[in-house]
Structures are given as C-alpha cells and as structure tokens.
C-alpha cells in the first residue's frame, strides 16, 4: 500500500515507478505533488483512494490497470494538465469529483461495468468534447458533466434510469440529446445553459 508519504510539499517529484507489487494507492498518497508528470500504476492495484492524485497539475496522462475496481472521491481532482485517461473494464465505480477540474481532459470512455458516476465527477472538464457511456450504466450524478462547455457528443444508454440535477448544466456545445425509456423525470436545471441544444427526445416514461 502506498500511503500519503508524498503528500504536499513534494513539488520536485516528477515521476514515480515501482519495484514491487502493491494493491492499493491510499487516500492522499500523492496529494498536491504539483511537479509529478508521469506515474505507472502497476498491475495488482485494485483501488485508488480519495484524493490520491489531488492537485497533480502537470500529470498529463494515466493508464489505470485492469484489476482496479474503484476510483475514490476526488482521486484526480484538479489534475488540470491531464489530457488522457484509460479506464479499464474492471472498474465498477467512479466516485464524487473523481476528475473534477481536469481542464485539459478531452474525452472519456466509461466501461459497461460502471453503473453510476458520482456527483461532480467530470465537473469543469472544459476541454472535453466527447463522453461515451457503456451499456449497463444506470445513474448520472448531480453536476456530473456541469460546465463541460465543449461537450458536443454524449450517448445516454438505454439502461439509464436516473439523471441528476444540473447533470449537463452549462454544456453549451451540446446540440442533441436522447433520453432513454426508464427515465421518469427531468430534474432541476439538468440542461440549463445548453444554449446550442436544438433537439431533445423525451421518452414516454417521463411523468
């Protein structure tokens, strides 16, 4: 287990590699390591803890190995230079604010085993243009994609039954959305500020 021995005041660390297998990256392990540009998460890791990479502003890309099942609250919060992240099929949950304020993240593919994403999971990912949600997905959290101003392409799978408040607030590039059968309510401000929206398909299940 990697605990928070590197948290804060380690701006001089630029890369991290491992000589032995670990199973868990603990909460705040690399908190505010603002100079970190690369890290290899080894096979064998099954969870990434809360705020593990919070504020690693220069981290540009990361591959999460197959076997990781959970990405904790705020795990990559404020990794503003992160442009690319690979999420494996083994992941079952993306928690609250996991990728909040990853300003340079340009797209995301969420595998089918994930059934929900937490509130604010991709809030203020200003460069994101495309999000792909896997079949089996059920719930989109409050503010999940709020203020993703360049998001012009997202699919909502037929399995989705709940879309949270403000989920797509301020997604000003979004032009079209299809709400699947099974969703029975459009909540407060879900699409507020989607000023380019031209077409919305609502299901019969809406009450």
JSON list of C-alpha atoms in Angstrom, two decimals, residues 5-203:
[
{"chain": "A", "resi": 5, "resn": "UNK", "atom": "CA", "xyz": [4.14, 9.79, 2.46]},
{"chain": "A", "resi": 6, "resn": "UNK", "atom": "CA", "xyz": [4.48, 12.00, -0.61]},
{"chain": "A", "resi": 7, "resn": "UNK", "atom": "CA", "xyz": [1.52, 14.29, 0.13]},
{"chain": "A", "resi": 8, "resn": "UNK", "atom": "CA", "xyz": [2.16, 18.04, -0.20]},
{"chain": "A", "resi": 9, "resn": "UNK", "atom": "CA", "xyz": [5.46, 19.89, -0.42]},
{"chain": "A", "resi": 10, "resn": "UNK", "atom": "CA", "xyz": [6.88, 17.36, -2.88]},
{"chain": "A", "resi": 11, "resn": "UNK", "atom": "CA", "xyz": [6.67, 19.55, -5.97]},
{"chain": "A", "resi": 12, "resn": "UNK", "atom": "CA", "xyz": [10.13, 18.35, -7.03]},
{"chain": "A", "resi": 13, "resn": "UNK", "atom": "CA", "xyz": [8.91, 14.78, -7.69]},
{"chain": "A", "resi": 14, "resn": "UNK", "atom": "CA", "xyz": [8.37, 14.39, -11.43]},
{"chain": "A", "resi": 15, "resn": "UNK", "atom": "CA", "xyz": [7.92, 10.65, -11.92]},
{"chain": "A", "resi": 16, "resn": "UNK", "atom": "CA", "xyz": [7.16, 7.54, -9.89]},
{"chain": "A", "resi": 17, "resn": "UNK", "atom": "CA", "xyz": [7.79, 3.86, -10.64]},
{"chain": "A", "resi": 18, "resn": "UNK", "atom": "CA", "xyz": [7.52, 0.73, -8.52]},
{"chain": "A", "resi": 19, "resn": "UNK", "atom": "CA", "xyz": [9.87, -2.19, -7.95]},
{"chain": "A", "resi": 20, "resn": "UNK", "atom": "CA", "xyz": [7.29, -4.31, -6.16]},
{"chain": "A", "resi": 21, "resn": "UNK", "atom": "CA", "xyz": [3.61, -5.08, -6.46]},
{"chain": "A", "resi": 22, "resn": "UNK", "atom": "CA", "xyz": [1.16, -3.03, -4.41]},
{"chain": "A", "resi": 23, "resn": "UNK", "atom": "CA", "xyz": [-2.59, -3.48, -4.14]},
{"chain": "A", "resi": 24, "resn": "UNK", "atom": "CA", "xyz": [-3.82, -0.08, -3.00]},
{"chain": "A", "resi": 25, "resn": "UNK", "atom": "CA", "xyz": [-2.97, 3.58, -3.55]},
{"chain": "A", "resi": 26, "resn": "UNK", "atom": "CA", "xyz": [-4.20, 5.13, -0.33]},
{"chain": "A", "resi": 27, "resn": "UNK", "atom": "CA", "xyz": [-6.07, 8.37, 0.20]},
{"chain": "A", "resi": 28, "resn": "UNK", "atom": "CA", "xyz": [-3.96, 11.49, -0.45]},
{"chain": "A", "resi": 29, "resn": "UNK", "atom": "CA", "xyz": [-0.92, 9.37, -1.44]},
{"chain": "A", "resi": 30, "resn": "UNK", "atom": "CA", "xyz": [0.34, 11.98, -3.92]},
{"chain": "A", "resi": 31, "resn": "UNK", "atom": "CA", "xyz": [-1.78, 14.90, -2.77]},
{"chain": "A", "resi": 32, "resn": "UNK", "atom": "CA", "xyz": [-0.57, 18.20, -4.26]},
{"chain": "A", "resi": 33, "resn": "UNK", "atom": "CA", "xyz": [2.56, 16.73, -5.88]},
{"chain": "A", "resi": 34, "resn": "UNK", "atom": "CA", "xyz": [2.32, 19.52, -8.42]},
{"chain": "A", "resi": 35, "resn": "UNK", "atom": "CA", "xyz": [5.51, 18.59, -10.28]},
{"chain": "A", "resi": 36, "resn": "UNK", "atom": "CA", "xyz": [4.50, 14.99, -10.99]},
{"chain": "A", "resi": 37, "resn": "UNK", "atom": "CA", "xyz": [4.35, 14.43, -14.77]},
{"chain": "A", "resi": 38, "resn": "UNK", "atom": "CA", "xyz": [4.19, 10.65, -15.04]},
{"chain": "A", "resi": 39, "resn": "UNK", "atom": "CA", "xyz": [3.32, 7.62, -12.96]},
{"chain": "A", "resi": 40, "resn": "UNK", "atom": "CA", "xyz": [2.88, 3.96, -13.78]},
{"chain": "A", "resi": 41, "resn": "UNK", "atom": "CA", "xyz": [0.24, 2.25, -11.71]},
{"chain": "A", "resi": 42, "resn": "UNK", "atom": "CA", "xyz": [1.33, -1.39, -11.55]},
{"chain": "A", "resi": 43, "resn": "UNK", "atom": "CA", "xyz": [-0.78, -4.43, -12.20]},
{"chain": "A", "resi": 44, "resn": "UNK", "atom": "CA", "xyz": [-2.11, -5.70, -8.89]},
{"chain": "A", "resi": 45, "resn": "UNK", "atom": "CA", "xyz": [-3.56, -2.41, -7.73]},
{"chain": "A", "resi": 46, "resn": "UNK", "atom": "CA", "xyz": [-7.29, -2.80, -7.04]},
{"chain": "A", "resi": 47, "resn": "UNK", "atom": "CA", "xyz": [-8.25, 0.62, -5.68]},
{"chain": "A", "resi": 48, "resn": "UNK", "atom": "CA", "xyz": [-7.25, 4.28, -5.94]},
{"chain": "A", "resi": 49, "resn": "UNK", "atom": "CA", "xyz": [-8.09, 6.15, -2.76]},
{"chain": "A", "resi": 50, "resn": "UNK", "atom": "CA", "xyz": [-9.73, 9.51, -2.12]},
{"chain": "A", "resi": 51, "resn": "UNK", "atom": "CA", "xyz": [-7.72, 12.50, -3.37]},
{"chain": "A", "resi": 52, "resn": "UNK", "atom": "CA", "xyz": [-4.82, 10.16, -4.24]},
{"chain": "A", "resi": 53, "resn": "UNK", "atom": "CA", "xyz": [-3.58, 12.46, -7.01]},
{"chain": "A", "resi": 54, "resn": "UNK", "atom": "CA", "xyz": [-5.36, 15.67, -5.99]},
{"chain": "A", "resi": 55, "resn": "UNK", "atom": "CA", "xyz": [-3.64, 18.73, -7.43]},
{"chain": "A", "resi": 56, "resn": "UNK", "atom": "CA", "xyz": [-1.08, 16.86, -9.56]},
{"chain": "A", "resi": 57, "resn": "UNK", "atom": "CA", "xyz": [-1.38, 19.68, -12.08]},
{"chain": "A", "resi": 58, "resn": "UNK", "atom": "CA", "xyz": [1.32, 18.51, -14.50]},
{"chain": "A", "resi": 59, "resn": "UNK", "atom": "CA", "xyz": [0.19, 14.90, -14.78]},
{"chain": "A", "resi": 60, "resn": "UNK", "atom": "CA", "xyz": [-0.61, 14.58, -18.49]},
{"chain": "A", "resi": 61, "resn": "UNK", "atom": "CA", "xyz": [-1.86, 11.01, -18.91]},
{"chain": "A", "resi": 62, "resn": "UNK", "atom": "CA", "xyz": [-2.56, 7.95, -16.83]},
{"chain": "A", "resi": 63, "resn": "UNK", "atom": "CA", "xyz": [-3.41, 4.34, -17.53]},
{"chain": "A", "resi": 64, "resn": "UNK", "atom": "CA", "xyz": [-5.40, 2.61, -14.83]},
{"chain": "A", "resi": 65, "resn": "UNK", "atom": "CA", "xyz": [-4.58, -1.11, -14.98]},
{"chain": "A", "resi": 66, "resn": "UNK", "atom": "CA", "xyz": [-7.11, -3.86, -15.36]},
{"chain": "A", "resi": 67, "resn": "UNK", "atom": "CA", "xyz": [-7.99, -5.06, -11.87]},
{"chain": "A", "resi": 68, "resn": "UNK", "atom": "CA", "xyz": [-8.73, -1.64, -10.36]},
{"chain": "A", "resi": 69, "resn": "UNK", "atom": "CA", "xyz": [-12.37, -1.66, -9.27]},
{"chain": "A", "resi": 70, "resn": "UNK", "atom": "CA", "xyz": [-12.77, 1.70, -7.54]},
{"chain": "A", "resi": 71, "resn": "UNK", "atom": "CA", "xyz": [-11.68, 5.29, -8.19]},
{"chain": "A", "resi": 72, "resn": "UNK", "atom": "CA", "xyz": [-12.19, 7.26, -4.99]},
{"chain": "A", "resi": 73, "resn": "UNK", "atom": "CA", "xyz": [-13.69, 10.66, -4.28]},
{"chain": "A", "resi": 74, "resn": "UNK", "atom": "CA", "xyz": [-11.56, 13.41, -5.79]},
{"chain": "A", "resi": 75, "resn": "UNK", "atom": "CA", "xyz": [-8.88, 10.92, -6.87]},
{"chain": "A", "resi": 76, "resn": "UNK", "atom": "CA", "xyz": [-7.74, 13.12, -9.77]},
{"chain": "A", "resi": 77, "resn": "UNK", "atom": "CA", "xyz": [-9.31, 16.40, -8.69]},
{"chain": "A", "resi": 78, "resn": "UNK", "atom": "CA", "xyz": [-7.54, 19.45, -10.15]},
{"chain": "A", "resi": 79, "resn": "UNK", "atom": "CA", "xyz": [-5.20, 17.43, -12.37]},
{"chain": "A", "resi": 80, "resn": "UNK", "atom": "CA", "xyz": [-5.58, 20.31, -14.78]},
{"chain": "A", "resi": 81, "resn": "UNK", "atom": "CA", "xyz": [-2.98, 19.06, -17.29]},
{"chain": "A", "resi": 82, "resn": "UNK", "atom": "CA", "xyz": [-4.48, 15.58, -17.63]},
{"chain": "A", "resi": 83, "resn": "UNK", "atom": "CA", "xyz": [-5.45, 15.05, -21.28]},
{"chain": "A", "resi": 84, "resn": "UNK", "atom": "CA", "xyz": [-5.86, 11.29, -21.45]},
{"chain": "A", "resi": 85, "resn": "UNK", "atom": "CA", "xyz": [-7.05, 8.64, -19.02]},
{"chain": "A", "resi": 86, "resn": "UNK", "atom": "CA", "xyz": [-7.71, 4.96, -19.72]},
{"chain": "A", "resi": 87, "resn": "UNK", "atom": "CA", "xyz": [-10.34, 3.33, -17.51]},
{"chain": "A", "resi": 88, "resn": "UNK", "atom": "CA", "xyz": [-10.37, -0.49, -17.64]},
{"chain": "A", "resi": 89, "resn": "UNK", "atom": "CA", "xyz": [-13.41, -2.75, -17.75]},
{"chain": "A", "resi": 90, "resn": "UNK", "atom": "CA", "xyz": [-12.75, -3.87, -14.17]},
{"chain": "A", "resi": 91, "resn": "UNK", "atom": "CA", "xyz": [-13.77, -0.51, -12.68]},
{"chain": "A", "resi": 92, "resn": "UNK", "atom": "CA", "xyz": [-17.24, -0.60, -11.12]},
{"chain": "A", "resi": 93, "resn": "UNK", "atom": "CA", "xyz": [-17.44, 2.87, -9.57]},
{"chain": "A", "resi": 94, "resn": "UNK", "atom": "CA", "xyz": [-16.24, 6.41, -10.22]},
{"chain": "A", "resi": 95, "resn": "UNK", "atom": "CA", "xyz": [-16.86, 8.41, -7.09]},
{"chain": "A", "resi": 96, "resn": "UNK", "atom": "CA", "xyz": [-17.73, 12.05, -6.44]},
{"chain": "A", "resi": 97, "resn": "UNK", "atom": "CA", "xyz": [-15.42, 14.66, -8.01]},
{"chain": "A", "resi": 98, "resn": "UNK", "atom": "CA", "xyz": [-13.06, 11.93, -9.27]},
{"chain": "A", "resi": 99, "resn": "UNK", "atom": "CA", "xyz": [-11.99, 14.02, -12.29]},
{"chain": "A", "resi": 100, "resn": "UNK", "atom": "CA", "xyz": [-13.34, 17.43, -11.31]},
{"chain": "A", "resi": 101, "resn": "UNK", "atom": "CA", "xyz": [-11.45, 20.39, -12.77]},
{"chain": "A", "resi": 102, "resn": "UNK", "atom": "CA", "xyz": [-9.35, 18.28, -15.13]},
{"chain": "A", "resi": 103, "resn": "UNK", "atom": "CA", "xyz": [-9.42, 21.21, -17.50]},
{"chain": "A", "resi": 104, "resn": "UNK", "atom": "CA", "xyz": [-7.47, 19.59, -20.36]},
{"chain": "A", "resi": 105, "resn": "UNK", "atom": "CA", "xyz": [-9.21, 16.18, -20.40]},
{"chain": "A", "resi": 106, "resn": "UNK", "atom": "CA", "xyz": [-10.61, 15.95, -23.93]},
{"chain": "A", "resi": 107, "resn": "UNK", "atom": "CA", "xyz": [-12.66, 12.73, -23.90]},
{"chain": "A", "resi": 108, "resn": "UNK", "atom": "CA", "xyz": [-13.69, 9.86, -21.67]},
{"chain": "A", "resi": 109, "resn": "UNK", "atom": "CA", "xyz": [-14.94, 6.32, -22.24]},
{"chain": "A", "resi": 110, "resn": "UNK", "atom": "CA", "xyz": [-16.73, 4.75, -19.29]},
{"chain": "A", "resi": 111, "resn": "UNK", "atom": "CA", "xyz": [-16.87, 0.93, -19.42]},
{"chain": "A", "resi": 112, "resn": "UNK", "atom": "CA", "xyz": [-20.03, -1.12, -19.09]},
{"chain": "A", "resi": 113, "resn": "UNK", "atom": "CA", "xyz": [-19.39, -2.49, -15.59]},
{"chain": "A", "resi": 114, "resn": "UNK", "atom": "CA", "xyz": [-19.71, 1.00, -14.13]},
{"chain": "A", "resi": 115, "resn": "UNK", "atom": "CA", "xyz": [-23.33, 1.56, -13.20]},
{"chain": "A", "resi": 116, "resn": "UNK", "atom": "CA", "xyz": [-23.04, 5.11, -11.88]},
{"chain": "A", "resi": 117, "resn": "UNK", "atom": "CA", "xyz": [-20.76, 8.11, -11.69]},
{"chain": "A", "resi": 118, "resn": "UNK", "atom": "CA", "xyz": [-20.73, 10.32, -8.64]},
{"chain": "A", "resi": 119, "resn": "UNK", "atom": "CA", "xyz": [-21.74, 13.95, -8.27]},
{"chain": "A", "resi": 120, "resn": "UNK", "atom": "CA", "xyz": [-19.33, 16.40, -9.91]},
{"chain": "A", "resi": 121, "resn": "UNK", "atom": "CA", "xyz": [-17.32, 13.50, -11.38]},
{"chain": "A", "resi": 122, "resn": "UNK", "atom": "CA", "xyz": [-16.34, 15.49, -14.50]},
{"chain": "A", "resi": 123, "resn": "UNK", "atom": "CA", "xyz": [-17.33, 18.96, -13.40]},
{"chain": "A", "resi": 124, "resn": "UNK", "atom": "CA", "xyz": [-15.47, 21.75, -15.23]},
{"chain": "A", "resi": 125, "resn": "UNK", "atom": "CA", "xyz": [-13.65, 19.46, -17.65]},
{"chain": "A", "resi": 126, "resn": "UNK", "atom": "CA", "xyz": [-13.59, 22.39, -20.03]},
{"chain": "A", "resi": 127, "resn": "UNK", "atom": "CA", "xyz": [-11.83, 20.67, -22.94]},
{"chain": "A", "resi": 128, "resn": "UNK", "atom": "CA", "xyz": [-13.98, 17.55, -23.02]},
{"chain": "A", "resi": 129, "resn": "UNK", "atom": "CA", "xyz": [-15.67, 17.12, -26.40]},
{"chain": "A", "resi": 130, "resn": "UNK", "atom": "CA", "xyz": [-16.93, 13.54, -26.16]},
{"chain": "A", "resi": 131, "resn": "UNK", "atom": "CA", "xyz": [-18.11, 11.16, -23.44]},
{"chain": "A", "resi": 132, "resn": "UNK", "atom": "CA", "xyz": [-19.03, 7.53, -24.13]},
{"chain": "A", "resi": 133, "resn": "UNK", "atom": "CA", "xyz": [-21.08, 5.69, -21.52]},
{"chain": "A", "resi": 134, "resn": "UNK", "atom": "CA", "xyz": [-21.12, 1.90, -21.60]},
{"chain": "A", "resi": 135, "resn": "UNK", "atom": "CA", "xyz": [-24.23, -0.27, -21.72]},
{"chain": "A", "resi": 136, "resn": "UNK", "atom": "CA", "xyz": [-25.38, -1.16, -18.22]},
{"chain": "A", "resi": 137, "resn": "UNK", "atom": "CA", "xyz": [-24.90, 2.36, -16.95]},
{"chain": "A", "resi": 138, "resn": "UNK", "atom": "CA", "xyz": [-27.81, 3.40, -14.69]},
{"chain": "A", "resi": 139, "resn": "UNK", "atom": "CA", "xyz": [-27.21, 6.73, -12.97]},
{"chain": "A", "resi": 140, "resn": "UNK", "atom": "CA", "xyz": [-25.60, 10.08, -13.82]},
{"chain": "A", "resi": 141, "resn": "UNK", "atom": "CA", "xyz": [-24.87, 12.07, -10.67]},
{"chain": "A", "resi": 142, "resn": "UNK", "atom": "CA", "xyz": [-25.71, 15.68, -9.88]},
{"chain": "A", "resi": 143, "resn": "UNK", "atom": "CA", "xyz": [-23.44, 18.10, -11.78]},
{"chain": "A", "resi": 144, "resn": "UNK", "atom": "CA", "xyz": [-21.62, 15.11, -13.29]},
{"chain": "A", "resi": 145, "resn": "UNK", "atom": "CA", "xyz": [-20.80, 16.97, -16.52]},
{"chain": "A", "resi": 146, "resn": "UNK", "atom": "CA", "xyz": [-21.62, 20.53, -15.46]},
{"chain": "A", "resi": 147, "resn": "UNK", "atom": "CA", "xyz": [-19.70, 23.27, -17.26]},
{"chain": "A", "resi": 148, "resn": "UNK", "atom": "CA", "xyz": [-18.11, 20.93, -19.79]},
{"chain": "A", "resi": 149, "resn": "UNK", "atom": "CA", "xyz": [-18.52, 23.73, -22.28]},
{"chain": "A", "resi": 150, "resn": "UNK", "atom": "CA", "xyz": [-17.09, 21.90, -25.30]},
{"chain": "A", "resi": 151, "resn": "UNK", "atom": "CA", "xyz": [-19.00, 18.65, -24.76]},
{"chain": "A", "resi": 152, "resn": "UNK", "atom": "CA", "xyz": [-20.84, 18.15, -28.03]},
{"chain": "A", "resi": 153, "resn": "UNK", "atom": "CA", "xyz": [-21.25, 14.39, -28.09]},
{"chain": "A", "resi": 154, "resn": "UNK", "atom": "CA", "xyz": [-22.57, 12.10, -25.37]},
{"chain": "A", "resi": 155, "resn": "UNK", "atom": "CA", "xyz": [-24.66, 8.97, -25.53]},
{"chain": "A", "resi": 156, "resn": "UNK", "atom": "CA", "xyz": [-27.07, 8.06, -22.76]},
{"chain": "A", "resi": 157, "resn": "UNK", "atom": "CA", "xyz": [-27.52, 4.26, -22.77]},
{"chain": "A", "resi": 158, "resn": "UNK", "atom": "CA", "xyz": [-30.96, 2.68, -22.67]},
{"chain": "A", "resi": 159, "resn": "UNK", "atom": "CA", "xyz": [-30.10, 1.26, -19.24]},
{"chain": "A", "resi": 160, "resn": "UNK", "atom": "CA", "xyz": [-30.01, 4.73, -17.59]},
{"chain": "A", "resi": 161, "resn": "UNK", "atom": "CA", "xyz": [-32.88, 5.38, -15.17]},
{"chain": "A", "resi": 162, "resn": "UNK", "atom": "CA", "xyz": [-31.69, 8.48, -13.32]},
{"chain": "A", "resi": 163, "resn": "UNK", "atom": "CA", "xyz": [-30.10, 11.77, -14.43]},
{"chain": "A", "resi": 164, "resn": "UNK", "atom": "CA", "xyz": [-29.16, 14.10, -11.61]},
{"chain": "A", "resi": 165, "resn": "UNK", "atom": "CA", "xyz": [-29.79, 17.80, -11.08]},
{"chain": "A", "resi": 166, "resn": "UNK", "atom": "CA", "xyz": [-27.51, 20.11, -13.07]},
{"chain": "A", "resi": 167, "resn": "UNK", "atom": "CA", "xyz": [-26.01, 17.00, -14.74]},
{"chain": "A", "resi": 168, "resn": "UNK", "atom": "CA", "xyz": [-25.33, 18.86, -18.00]},
{"chain": "A", "resi": 169, "resn": "UNK", "atom": "CA", "xyz": [-25.56, 22.42, -16.74]},
{"chain": "A", "resi": 170, "resn": "UNK", "atom": "CA", "xyz": [-23.58, 24.80, -18.95]},
{"chain": "A", "resi": 171, "resn": "UNK", "atom": "CA", "xyz": [-22.78, 22.23, -21.66]},
{"chain": "A", "resi": 172, "resn": "UNK", "atom": "CA", "xyz": [-23.08, 24.98, -24.23]},
{"chain": "A", "resi": 173, "resn": "UNK", "atom": "CA", "xyz": [-21.83, 22.89, -27.20]},
{"chain": "A", "resi": 174, "resn": "UNK", "atom": "CA", "xyz": [-24.39, 20.11, -26.74]},
{"chain": "A", "resi": 175, "resn": "UNK", "atom": "CA", "xyz": [-26.84, 20.14, -29.66]},
{"chain": "A", "resi": 176, "resn": "UNK", "atom": "CA", "xyz": [-28.80, 16.91, -29.31]},
{"chain": "A", "resi": 177, "resn": "UNK", "atom": "CA", "xyz": [-29.80, 14.54, -26.52]},
{"chain": "A", "resi": 178, "resn": "UNK", "atom": "CA", "xyz": [-31.90, 11.36, -26.42]},
{"chain": "A", "resi": 179, "resn": "UNK", "atom": "CA", "xyz": [-33.38, 10.48, -23.01]},
{"chain": "A", "resi": 180, "resn": "UNK", "atom": "CA", "xyz": [-33.99, 6.71, -22.85]},
{"chain": "A", "resi": 181, "resn": "UNK", "atom": "CA", "xyz": [-37.09, 4.89, -21.67]},
{"chain": "A", "resi": 182, "resn": "UNK", "atom": "CA", "xyz": [-36.80, 4.22, -17.97]},
{"chain": "A", "resi": 183, "resn": "UNK", "atom": "CA", "xyz": [-36.00, 7.81, -17.01]},
{"chain": "A", "resi": 184, "resn": "UNK", "atom": "CA", "xyz": [-39.19, 9.13, -15.41]},
{"chain": "A", "resi": 185, "resn": "UNK", "atom": "CA", "xyz": [-38.19, 12.69, -14.53]},
{"chain": "A", "resi": 186, "resn": "UNK", "atom": "CA", "xyz": [-36.07, 15.56, -15.79]},
{"chain": "A", "resi": 187, "resn": "UNK", "atom": "CA", "xyz": [-34.67, 17.13, -12.63]},
{"chain": "A", "resi": 188, "resn": "UNK", "atom": "CA", "xyz": [-33.93, 20.76, -11.80]},
{"chain": "A", "resi": 189, "resn": "UNK", "atom": "CA", "xyz": [-31.58, 22.56, -14.18]},
{"chain": "A", "resi": 190, "resn": "UNK", "atom": "CA", "xyz": [-30.40, 19.32, -15.81]},
{"chain": "A", "resi": 191, "resn": "UNK", "atom": "CA", "xyz": [-29.85, 21.03, -19.16]},
{"chain": "A", "resi": 192, "resn": "UNK", "atom": "CA", "xyz": [-29.75, 24.65, -18.05]},
{"chain": "A", "resi": 193, "resn": "UNK", "atom": "CA", "xyz": [-27.36, 26.74, -20.12]},
{"chain": "A", "resi": 194, "resn": "UNK", "atom": "CA", "xyz": [-27.21, 24.27, -23.03]},
{"chain": "A", "resi": 195, "resn": "UNK", "atom": "CA", "xyz": [-27.60, 27.18, -25.39]},
{"chain": "A", "resi": 196, "resn": "UNK", "atom": "CA", "xyz": [-26.81, 25.21, -28.58]},
{"chain": "A", "resi": 197, "resn": "UNK", "atom": "CA", "xyz": [-29.38, 22.50, -27.88]},
{"chain": "A", "resi": 198, "resn": "UNK", "atom": "CA", "xyz": [-31.64, 22.01, -30.90]},
{"chain": "A", "resi": 199, "resn": "UNK", "atom": "CA", "xyz": [-33.15, 18.57, -30.39]},
{"chain": "A", "resi": 200, "resn": "UNK", "atom": "CA", "xyz": [-34.34, 16.69, -27.29]},
{"chain": "A", "resi": 201, "resn": "UNK", "atom": "CA", "xyz": [-36.03, 13.28, -27.46]},
{"chain": "A", "resi": 202, "resn": "UNK", "atom": "CA", "xyz": [-38.13, 12.50, -24.40]},
{"chain": "A", "resi": 203, "resn": "UNK", "atom": "CA", "xyz": [-39.39, 9.00, -23.53]}
]
